[in-house]
Amino acid sequence: MSVKKLNTNDLLLADFQKGNQQAFRTLFELFWEPMFVNAKSIVRNADIAKDSVQNIWVDIWEKREHMEIRKIEPYIFRADVRARATDSNTN
């Protein structure tokens, strides 16, 4: 990953944590598809994968002011793994 990409993601994360909806939208657009592909490869169900990823983003937005996220990419992919495990066990 390039230094420029890391810096951009860090700036977007900082803006998002301050409530900037456009920064949130940009992060969502950058990471939604890779998260979906990753989730779908594990749960093997597109609907469950979409729901899991959507729930992660809703949760992130709702808890943004209280979350201590240093790097967005590792955080969301760990969240993705936890959500998939929960969804897989409940279905």
PDB file of N, CA and C in Angstrom:
ATOM      1  N   MET A   1       0.853  -1.171   0.000  1.00  0.00           N
ATOM      2  CA  MET A   1       0.000   0.000   0.000  1.00  0.00           C
ATOM      3  C   MET A   1       0.899   1.233   0.000  1.00  0.00           C
ATOM      4  N   SER A   2       0.560   2.190  -0.796  1.00  0.00           N
ATOM      5  CA  SER A   2       1.402   3.372  -0.919  1.00  0.00           C
ATOM      6  C   SER A   2       1.212   4.315   0.267  1.00  0.00           C
ATOM      7  N   VAL A   3       2.245   5.139   0.490  1.00  0.00           N
ATOM      8  CA  VAL A   3       2.181   6.134   1.562  1.00  0.00           C
ATOM      9  C   VAL A   3       1.039   7.110   1.300  1.00  0.00           C
ATOM     10  N   LYS A   4       0.851   7.500   0.037  1.00  0.00           N
ATOM     11  CA  LYS A   4      -0.223   8.442  -0.304  1.00  0.00           C
ATOM     12  C   LYS A   4      -1.585   7.859   0.063  1.00  0.00           C
ATOM     13  N   LYS A   5      -1.795   6.580  -0.253  1.00  0.00           N
ATOM     14  CA  LYS A   5      -3.077   5.937   0.072  1.00  0.00           C
ATOM     15  C   LYS A   5      -3.281   5.893   1.582  1.00  0.00           C
ATOM     16  N   LEU A   6      -2.231   5.547   2.321  1.00  0.00           N
ATOM     17  CA  LEU A   6      -2.337   5.508   3.774  1.00  0.00           C
ATOM     18  C   LEU A   6      -2.692   6.883   4.331  1.00  0.00           C
ATOM     19  N   ASN A   7      -2.030   7.906   3.844  1.00  0.00           N
ATOM     20  CA  ASN A   7      -2.307   9.256   4.324  1.00  0.00           C
ATOM     21  C   ASN A   7      -3.733   9.683   3.987  1.00  0.00           C
ATOM     22  N   THR A   8      -4.193   9.363   2.789  1.00  0.00           N
ATOM     23  CA  THR A   8      -5.552   9.705   2.386  1.00  0.00           C
ATOM     24  C   THR A   8      -6.559   8.991   3.278  1.00  0.00           C
ATOM     25  N   ASN A   9      -6.359   7.700   3.504  1.00  0.00           N
ATOM     26  CA  ASN A   9      -7.268   6.947   4.365  1.00  0.00           C
ATOM     27  C   ASN A   9      -7.256   7.486   5.791  1.00  0.00           C
ATOM     28  N   ASP A  10      -6.091   7.867   6.282  1.00  0.00           N
ATOM     29  CA  ASP A  10      -5.988   8.434   7.635  1.00  0.00           C
ATOM     30  C   ASP A  10      -6.754   9.753   7.727  1.00  0.00           C
ATOM     31  N   LEU A  11      -6.622  10.586   6.704  1.00  0.00           N
ATOM     32  CA  LEU A  11      -7.338  11.868   6.686  1.00  0.00           C
ATOM     33  C   LEU A  11      -8.847  11.653   6.591  1.00  0.00           C
ATOM     34  N   LEU A  12      -9.256  10.725   5.752  1.00  0.00           N
ATOM     35  CA  LEU A  12     -10.682  10.410   5.641  1.00  0.00           C
ATOM     36  C   LEU A  12     -11.223   9.890   6.964  1.00  0.00           C
ATOM     37  N   LEU A  13     -10.459   9.033   7.618  1.00  0.00           N
ATOM     38  CA  LEU A  13     -10.873   8.487   8.909  1.00  0.00           C
ATOM     39  C   LEU A  13     -11.033   9.606   9.934  1.00  0.00           C
ATOM     40  N   ALA A  14     -10.079  10.503   9.991  1.00  0.00           N
ATOM     41  CA  ALA A  14     -10.148  11.612  10.947  1.00  0.00           C
ATOM     42  C   ALA A  14     -11.372  12.485  10.678  1.00  0.00           C
ATOM     43  N   ASP A  15     -11.626  12.778   9.420  1.00  0.00           N
ATOM     44  CA  ASP A  15     -12.805  13.585   9.074  1.00  0.00           C
ATOM     45  C   ASP A  15     -14.092  12.842   9.401  1.00  0.00           C
ATOM     46  N   PHE A  16     -14.130  11.569   9.082  1.00  0.00           N
ATOM     47  CA  PHE A  16     -15.307  10.754   9.376  1.00  0.00           C
ATOM     48  C   PHE A  16     -15.603  10.736  10.872  1.00  0.00           C
ATOM     49  N   GLN A  17     -14.570  10.573  11.688  1.00  0.00           N
ATOM     50  CA  GLN A  17     -14.773  10.500  13.138  1.00  0.00           C
ATOM     51  C   GLN A  17     -15.286  11.819  13.706  1.00  0.00           C
ATOM     52  N   LYS A  18     -15.131  12.896  12.944  1.00  0.00           N
ATOM     53  CA  LYS A  18     -15.680  14.200  13.337  1.00  0.00           C
ATOM     54  C   LYS A  18     -17.112  14.385  12.825  1.00  0.00           C
ATOM     55  N   GLY A  19     -17.636  13.357  12.144  1.00  0.00           N
ATOM     56  CA  GLY A  19     -19.007  13.422  11.655  1.00  0.00           C
ATOM     57  C   GLY A  19     -19.161  13.830  10.204  1.00  0.00           C
ATOM     58  N   ASN A  20     -18.067  13.903   9.464  1.00  0.00           N
ATOM     59  CA  ASN A  20     -18.120  14.303   8.064  1.00  0.00           C
ATOM     60  C   ASN A  20     -18.746  13.178   7.230  1.00  0.00           C
ATOM     61  N   GLN A  21     -19.955  13.410   6.735  1.00  0.00           N
ATOM     62  CA  GLN A  21     -20.678  12.395   5.979  1.00  0.00           C
ATOM     63  C   GLN A  21     -20.007  12.071   4.652  1.00  0.00           C
ATOM     64  N   GLN A  22     -19.394  13.045   4.014  1.00  0.00           N
ATOM     65  CA  GLN A  22     -18.719  12.787   2.739  1.00  0.00           C
ATOM     66  C   GLN A  22     -17.497  11.887   2.944  1.00  0.00           C
ATOM     67  N   ALA A  23     -16.770  12.082   4.024  1.00  0.00           N
ATOM     68  CA  ALA A  23     -15.631  11.212   4.320  1.00  0.00           C
ATOM     69  C   ALA A  23     -16.118   9.783   4.561  1.00  0.00           C
ATOM     70  N   PHE A  24     -17.220   9.649   5.289  1.00  0.00           N
ATOM     71  CA  PHE A  24     -17.810   8.324   5.515  1.00  0.00           C
ATOM     72  C   PHE A  24     -18.189   7.688   4.183  1.00  0.00           C
ATOM     73  N   ARG A  25     -18.847   8.444   3.341  1.00  0.00           N
ATOM     74  CA  ARG A  25     -19.284   7.938   2.033  1.00  0.00           C
ATOM     75  C   ARG A  25     -18.085   7.489   1.201  1.00  0.00           C
ATOM     76  N   THR A  26     -17.017   8.268   1.223  1.00  0.00           N
ATOM     77  CA  THR A  26     -15.821   7.916   0.468  1.00  0.00           C
ATOM     78  C   THR A  26     -15.203   6.629   0.999  1.00  0.00           C
ATOM     79  N   LEU A  27     -15.103   6.503   2.314  1.00  0.00           N
ATOM     80  CA  LEU A  27     -14.590   5.260   2.901  1.00  0.00           C
ATOM     81  C   LEU A  27     -15.477   4.072   2.531  1.00  0.00           C
ATOM     82  N   PHE A  28     -16.784   4.274   2.617  1.00  0.00           N
ATOM     83  CA  PHE A  28     -17.729   3.234   2.250  1.00  0.00           C
ATOM     84  C   PHE A  28     -17.509   2.798   0.803  1.00  0.00           C
ATOM     85  N   GLU A  29     -17.398   3.754  -0.100  1.00  0.00           N
ATOM     86  CA  GLU A  29     -17.207   3.439  -1.514  1.00  0.00           C
ATOM     87  C   GLU A  29     -15.865   2.748  -1.776  1.00  0.00           C
ATOM     88  N   LEU A  30     -14.844   3.099  -1.020  1.00  0.00           N
ATOM     89  CA  LEU A  30     -13.532   2.461  -1.183  1.00  0.00           C
ATOM     90  C   LEU A  30     -13.522   1.014  -0.707  1.00  0.00           C
ATOM     91  N   PHE A  31     -14.219   0.752   0.381  1.00  0.00           N
ATOM     92  CA  PHE A  31     -14.069  -0.543   1.039  1.00  0.00           C
ATOM     93  C   PHE A  31     -15.270  -1.477   0.951  1.00  0.00           C
ATOM     94  N   TRP A  32     -16.431  -0.994   0.493  1.00  0.00           N
ATOM     95  CA  TRP A  32     -17.604  -1.862   0.488  1.00  0.00           C
ATOM     96  C   TRP A  32     -17.394  -3.108  -0.359  1.00  0.00           C
ATOM     97  N   GLU A  33     -16.943  -2.937  -1.587  1.00  0.00           N
ATOM     98  CA  GLU A  33     -16.805  -4.092  -2.470  1.00  0.00           C
ATOM     99  C   GLU A  33     -15.792  -5.121  -1.967  1.00  0.00           C
ATOM    100  N   PRO A  34     -14.585  -4.719  -1.550  1.00  0.00           N
ATOM    101  CA  PRO A  34     -13.668  -5.733  -1.028  1.00  0.00           C
ATOM    102  C   PRO A  34     -14.221  -6.444   0.217  1.00  0.00           C
ATOM    103  N   MET A  35     -14.944  -5.691   1.050  1.00  0.00           N
ATOM    104  CA  MET A  35     -15.552  -6.325   2.227  1.00  0.00           C
ATOM    105  C   MET A  35     -16.613  -7.331   1.795  1.00  0.00           C
ATOM    106  N   PHE A  36     -17.433  -6.961   0.823  1.00  0.00           N
ATOM    107  CA  PHE A  36     -18.477  -7.847   0.328  1.00  0.00           C
ATOM    108  C   PHE A  36     -17.882  -9.119  -0.271  1.00  0.00           C
ATOM    109  N   VAL A  37     -16.880  -8.959  -1.116  1.00  0.00           N
ATOM    110  CA  VAL A  37     -16.243 -10.121  -1.749  1.00  0.00           C
ATOM    111  C   VAL A  37     -15.662 -11.048  -0.683  1.00  0.00           C
ATOM    112  N   ASN A  38     -15.016 -10.459   0.309  1.00  0.00           N
ATOM    113  CA  ASN A  38     -14.433 -11.246   1.389  1.00  0.00           C
ATOM    114  C   ASN A  38     -15.519 -11.983   2.176  1.00  0.00           C
ATOM    115  N   ALA A  39     -16.578 -11.277   2.519  1.00  0.00           N
ATOM    116  CA  ALA A  39     -17.673 -11.897   3.285  1.00  0.00           C
ATOM    117  C   ALA A  39     -18.339 -12.996   2.473  1.00  0.00           C
ATOM    118  N   LYS A  40     -18.582 -12.735   1.198  1.00  0.00           N
ATOM    119  CA  LYS A  40     -19.249 -13.724   0.347  1.00  0.00           C
ATOM    120  C   LYS A  40     -18.407 -14.976   0.178  1.00  0.00           C
ATOM    121  N   SER A  41     -17.096 -14.820   0.149  1.00  0.00           N
ATOM    122  CA  SER A  41     -16.227 -15.990  -0.007  1.00  0.00           C
ATOM    123  C   SER A  41     -16.307 -16.915   1.203  1.00  0.00           C
ATOM    124  N   ILE A  42     -16.696 -16.373   2.327  1.00  0.00           N
ATOM    125  CA  ILE A  42     -16.798 -17.189   3.533  1.00  0.00           C
ATOM    126  C   ILE A  42     -18.218 -17.707   3.747  1.00  0.00           C
ATOM    127  N   VAL A  43     -19.212 -16.847   3.662  1.00  0.00           N
ATOM    128  CA  VAL A  43     -20.586 -17.292   3.946  1.00  0.00           C
ATOM    129  C   VAL A  43     -21.246 -17.929   2.727  1.00  0.00           C
ATOM    130  N   ARG A  44     -20.691 -17.680   1.544  1.00  0.00           N
ATOM    131  CA  ARG A  44     -21.185 -18.257   0.293  1.00  0.00           C
ATOM    132  C   ARG A  44     -22.663 -17.952   0.032  1.00  0.00           C
ATOM    133  N   ASN A  45     -23.064 -16.775   0.481  1.00  0.00           N
ATOM    134  CA  ASN A  45     -24.435 -16.332   0.269  1.00  0.00           C
ATOM    135  C   ASN A  45     -24.393 -14.815   0.119  1.00  0.00           C
ATOM    136  N   ALA A  46     -24.755 -14.337  -1.069  1.00  0.00           N
ATOM    137  CA  ALA A  46     -24.640 -12.907  -1.354  1.00  0.00           C
ATOM    138  C   ALA A  46     -25.521 -12.066  -0.435  1.00  0.00           C
ATOM    139  N   ASP A  47     -26.718 -12.540  -0.131  1.00  0.00           N
ATOM    140  CA  ASP A  47     -27.616 -11.763   0.725  1.00  0.00           C
ATOM    141  C   ASP A  47     -27.066 -11.619   2.142  1.00  0.00           C
ATOM    142  N   ILE A  48     -26.564 -12.710   2.696  1.00  0.00           N
ATOM    143  CA  ILE A  48     -25.983 -12.650   4.041  1.00  0.00           C
ATOM    144  C   ILE A  48     -24.739 -11.767   4.032  1.00  0.00           C
ATOM    145  N   ALA A  49     -23.924 -11.888   2.987  1.00  0.00           N
ATOM    146  CA  ALA A  49     -22.713 -11.071   2.879  1.00  0.00           C
ATOM    147  C   ALA A  49     -23.068  -9.587   2.809  1.00  0.00           C
ATOM    148  N   LYS A  50     -24.058  -9.237   1.983  1.00  0.00           N
ATOM    149  CA  LYS A  50     -24.474  -7.832   1.870  1.00  0.00           C
ATOM    150  C   LYS A  50     -24.999  -7.311   3.201  1.00  0.00           C
ATOM    151  N   ASP A  51     -25.839  -8.105   3.851  1.00  0.00           N
ATOM    152  CA  ASP A  51     -26.382  -7.691   5.152  1.00  0.00           C
ATOM    153  C   ASP A  51     -25.278  -7.491   6.178  1.00  0.00           C
ATOM    154  N   SER A  52     -24.315  -8.383   6.194  1.00  0.00           N
ATOM    155  CA  SER A  52     -23.203  -8.286   7.148  1.00  0.00           C
ATOM    156  C   SER A  52     -22.403  -7.016   6.945  1.00  0.00           C
ATOM    157  N   VAL A  53     -22.059  -6.750   5.697  1.00  0.00           N
ATOM    158  CA  VAL A  53     -21.263  -5.566   5.384  1.00  0.00           C
ATOM    159  C   VAL A  53     -22.067  -4.300   5.683  1.00  0.00           C
ATOM    160  N   GLN A  54     -23.334  -4.297   5.316  1.00  0.00           N
ATOM    161  CA  GLN A  54     -24.184  -3.142   5.606  1.00  0.00           C
ATOM    162  C   GLN A  54     -24.250  -2.888   7.109  1.00  0.00           C
ATOM    163  N   ASN A  55     -24.425  -3.939   7.884  1.00  0.00           N
ATOM    164  CA  ASN A  55     -24.507  -3.802   9.343  1.00  0.00           C
ATOM    165  C   ASN A  55     -23.224  -3.243   9.933  1.00  0.00           C
ATOM    166  N   ILE A  56     -22.104  -3.639   9.379  1.00  0.00           N
ATOM    167  CA  ILE A  56     -20.819  -3.117   9.853  1.00  0.00           C
ATOM    168  C   ILE A  56     -20.761  -1.608   9.638  1.00  0.00           C
ATOM    169  N   TRP A  57     -21.145  -1.141   8.451  1.00  0.00           N
ATOM    170  CA  TRP A  57     -21.071   0.285   8.151  1.00  0.00           C
ATOM    171  C   TRP A  57     -22.071   1.092   8.972  1.00  0.00           C
ATOM    172  N   VAL A  58     -23.244   0.548   9.197  1.00  0.00           N
ATOM    173  CA  VAL A  58     -24.226   1.234  10.045  1.00  0.00           C
ATOM    174  C   VAL A  58     -23.672   1.367  11.461  1.00  0.00           C
ATOM    175  N   ASP A  59     -23.105   0.287  11.954  1.00  0.00           N
ATOM    176  CA  ASP A  59     -22.538   0.284  13.302  1.00  0.00           C
ATOM    177  C   ASP A  59     -21.391   1.281  13.430  1.00  0.00           C
ATOM    178  N   ILE A  60     -20.531   1.316  12.433  1.00  0.00           N
ATOM    179  CA  ILE A  60     -19.410   2.260  12.442  1.00  0.00           C
ATOM    180  C   ILE A  60     -19.918   3.705  12.480  1.00  0.00           C
ATOM    181  N   TRP A  61     -20.929   4.002  11.659  1.00  0.00           N
ATOM    182  CA  TRP A  61     -21.454   5.368  11.645  1.00  0.00           C
ATOM    183  C   TRP A  61     -22.072   5.722  12.990  1.00  0.00           C
ATOM    184  N   GLU A  62     -22.874   4.831  13.528  1.00  0.00           N
ATOM    185  CA  GLU A  62     -23.572   5.129  14.776  1.00  0.00           C
ATOM    186  C   GLU A  62     -22.624   5.286  15.968  1.00  0.00           C
ATOM    187  N   LYS A  63     -21.504   4.605  15.941  1.00  0.00           N
ATOM    188  CA  LYS A  63     -20.562   4.633  17.065  1.00  0.00           C
ATOM    189  C   LYS A  63     -19.318   5.467  16.786  1.00  0.00           C
ATOM    190  N   ARG A  64     -19.325   6.232  15.710  1.00  0.00           N
ATOM    191  CA  ARG A  64     -18.119   6.934  15.251  1.00  0.00           C
ATOM    192  C   ARG A  64     -17.477   7.836  16.296  1.00  0.00           C
ATOM    193  N   GLU A  65     -18.276   8.487  17.109  1.00  0.00           N
ATOM    194  CA  GLU A  65     -17.722   9.444  18.066  1.00  0.00           C
ATOM    195  C   GLU A  65     -17.035   8.760  19.245  1.00  0.00           C
ATOM    196  N   HIS A  66     -17.335   7.495  19.460  1.00  0.00           N
ATOM    197  CA  HIS A  66     -16.792   6.787  20.614  1.00  0.00           C
ATOM    198  C   HIS A  66     -15.796   5.698  20.236  1.00  0.00           C
ATOM    199  N   MET A  67     -15.609   5.494  18.946  1.00  0.00           N
ATOM    200  CA  MET A  67     -14.697   4.448  18.492  1.00  0.00           C
ATOM    201  C   MET A  67     -13.270   4.982  18.440  1.00  0.00           C
ATOM    202  N   GLU A  68     -12.349   4.142  18.794  1.00  0.00           N
ATOM    203  CA  GLU A  68     -10.937   4.495  18.694  1.00  0.00           C
ATOM    204  C   GLU A  68     -10.319   3.660  17.587  1.00  0.00           C
ATOM    205  N   ILE A  69     -10.463   4.149  16.370  1.00  0.00           N
ATOM    206  CA  ILE A  69      -9.934   3.459  15.201  1.00  0.00           C
ATOM    207  C   ILE A  69      -8.684   4.203  14.757  1.00  0.00           C
ATOM    208  N   ARG A  70      -7.592   3.490  14.682  1.00  0.00           N
ATOM    209  CA  ARG A  70      -6.343   4.128  14.233  1.00  0.00           C
ATOM    210  C   ARG A  70      -6.138   3.961  12.736  1.00  0.00           C
ATOM    211  N   LYS A  71      -6.486   2.795  12.233  1.00  0.00           N
ATOM    212  CA  LYS A  71      -6.365   2.495  10.805  1.00  0.00           C
ATOM    213  C   LYS A  71      -7.670   1.847  10.372  1.00  0.00           C
ATOM    214  N   ILE A  72      -8.300   2.399   9.350  1.00  0.00           N
ATOM    215  CA  ILE A  72      -9.627   1.949   8.957  1.00  0.00           C
ATOM    216  C   ILE A  72      -9.621   0.554   8.339  1.00  0.00           C
ATOM    217  N   GLU A  73      -8.685   0.268   7.461  1.00  0.00           N
ATOM    218  CA  GLU A  73      -8.726  -1.009   6.745  1.00  0.00           C
ATOM    219  C   GLU A  73      -8.614  -2.217   7.676  1.00  0.00           C
ATOM    220  N   PRO A  74      -7.630  -2.294   8.556  1.00  0.00           N
ATOM    221  CA  PRO A  74      -7.596  -3.448   9.466  1.00  0.00           C
ATOM    222  C   PRO A  74      -8.846  -3.524  10.348  1.00  0.00           C
ATOM    223  N   TYR A  75      -9.349  -2.369  10.769  1.00  0.00           N
ATOM    224  CA  TYR A  75     -10.527  -2.359  11.638  1.00  0.00           C
ATOM    225  C   TYR A  75     -11.744  -2.953  10.937  1.00  0.00           C
ATOM    226  N   ILE A  76     -12.035  -2.482   9.729  1.00  0.00           N
ATOM    227  CA  ILE A  76     -13.252  -2.956   9.065  1.00  0.00           C
ATOM    228  C   ILE A  76     -13.151  -4.416   8.654  1.00  0.00           C
ATOM    229  N   PHE A  77     -11.960  -4.883   8.322  1.00  0.00           N
ATOM    230  CA  PHE A  77     -11.858  -6.288   7.954  1.00  0.00           C
ATOM    231  C   PHE A  77     -11.924  -7.192   9.179  1.00  0.00           C
ATOM    232  N   ARG A  78     -11.484  -6.723  10.332  1.00  0.00           N
ATOM    233  CA  ARG A  78     -11.707  -7.497  11.567  1.00  0.00           C
ATOM    234  C   ARG A  78     -13.188  -7.491  11.904  1.00  0.00           C
ATOM    235  N   ALA A  79     -13.839  -6.340  11.747  1.00  0.00           N
ATOM    236  CA  ALA A  79     -15.285  -6.251  11.991  1.00  0.00           C
ATOM    237  C   ALA A  79     -16.016  -7.176  11.031  1.00  0.00           C
ATOM    238  N   ASP A  80     -15.557  -7.237   9.797  1.00  0.00           N
ATOM    239  CA  ASP A  80     -16.148  -8.090   8.781  1.00  0.00           C
ATOM    240  C   ASP A  80     -16.092  -9.552   9.223  1.00  0.00           C
ATOM    241  N   VAL A  81     -14.957  -9.976   9.725  1.00  0.00           N
ATOM    242  CA  VAL A  81     -14.795 -11.356  10.187  1.00  0.00           C
ATOM    243  C   VAL A  81     -15.740 -11.649  11.348  1.00  0.00           C
ATOM    244  N   ARG A  82     -15.819 -10.737  12.312  1.00  0.00           N
ATOM    245  CA  ARG A  82     -16.719 -10.952  13.458  1.00  0.00           C
ATOM    246  C   ARG A  82     -18.172 -11.030  13.008  1.00  0.00           C
ATOM    247  N   ALA A  83     -18.575 -10.160  12.110  1.00  0.00           N
ATOM    248  CA  ALA A  83     -19.960 -10.149  11.636  1.00  0.00           C
ATOM    249  C   ALA A  83     -20.290 -11.424  10.875  1.00  0.00           C
ATOM    250  N   ARG A  84     -19.387 -11.875  10.059  1.00  0.00           N
ATOM    251  CA  ARG A  84     -19.632 -13.107   9.296  1.00  0.00           C
ATOM    252  C   ARG A  84     -19.787 -14.282  10.228  1.00  0.00           C
ATOM    253  N   ALA A  85     -18.933 -14.344  11.232  1.00  0.00           N
ATOM    254  CA  ALA A  85     -19.022 -15.458  12.173  1.00  0.00           C
ATOM    255  C   ALA A  85     -20.353 -15.440  12.898  1.00  0.00           C
ATOM    256  N   THR A  86     -20.801 -14.273  13.304  1.00  0.00           N
ATOM    257  CA  THR A  86     -22.093 -14.142  13.987  1.00  0.00           C
ATOM    258  C   THR A  86     -23.224 -14.529  13.044  1.00  0.00           C
ATOM    259  N   ASP A  87     -23.210 -13.999  11.817  1.00  0.00           N
ATOM    260  CA  ASP A  87     -24.267 -14.323  10.850  1.00  0.00           C
ATOM    261  C   ASP A  87     -24.293 -15.800  10.513  1.00  0.00           C
ATOM    262  N   SER A  88     -23.146 -16.395  10.344  1.00  0.00           N
ATOM    263  CA  SER A  88     -23.076 -17.813   9.980  1.00  0.00           C
ATOM    264  C   SER A  88     -23.616 -18.692  11.102  1.00  0.00           C
ATOM    265  N   ASN A  89     -23.381 -18.299  12.327  1.00  0.00           N
ATOM    266  CA  ASN A  89     -23.839 -19.103  13.466  1.00  0.00           C
ATOM    267  C   ASN A  89     -25.317 -18.940  13.737  1.00  0.00           C
ATOM    268  N   THR A  90     -25.932 -17.853  13.259  1.00  0.00           N
ATOM    269  CA  THR A  90     -27.353 -17.646  13.534  1.00  0.00           C
ATOM    270  C   THR A  90     -28.234 -18.173  12.418  1.00  0.00           C
ATOM    271  N   ASN A  91     -27.659 -18.576  11.293  1.00  0.00           N
ATOM    272  CA  ASN A  91     -28.456 -19.081  10.164  1.00  0.00           C
ATOM    273  C   ASN A  91     -28.280 -20.561   9.974  1.00  0.00           C
TER     274      ASN A  91
END
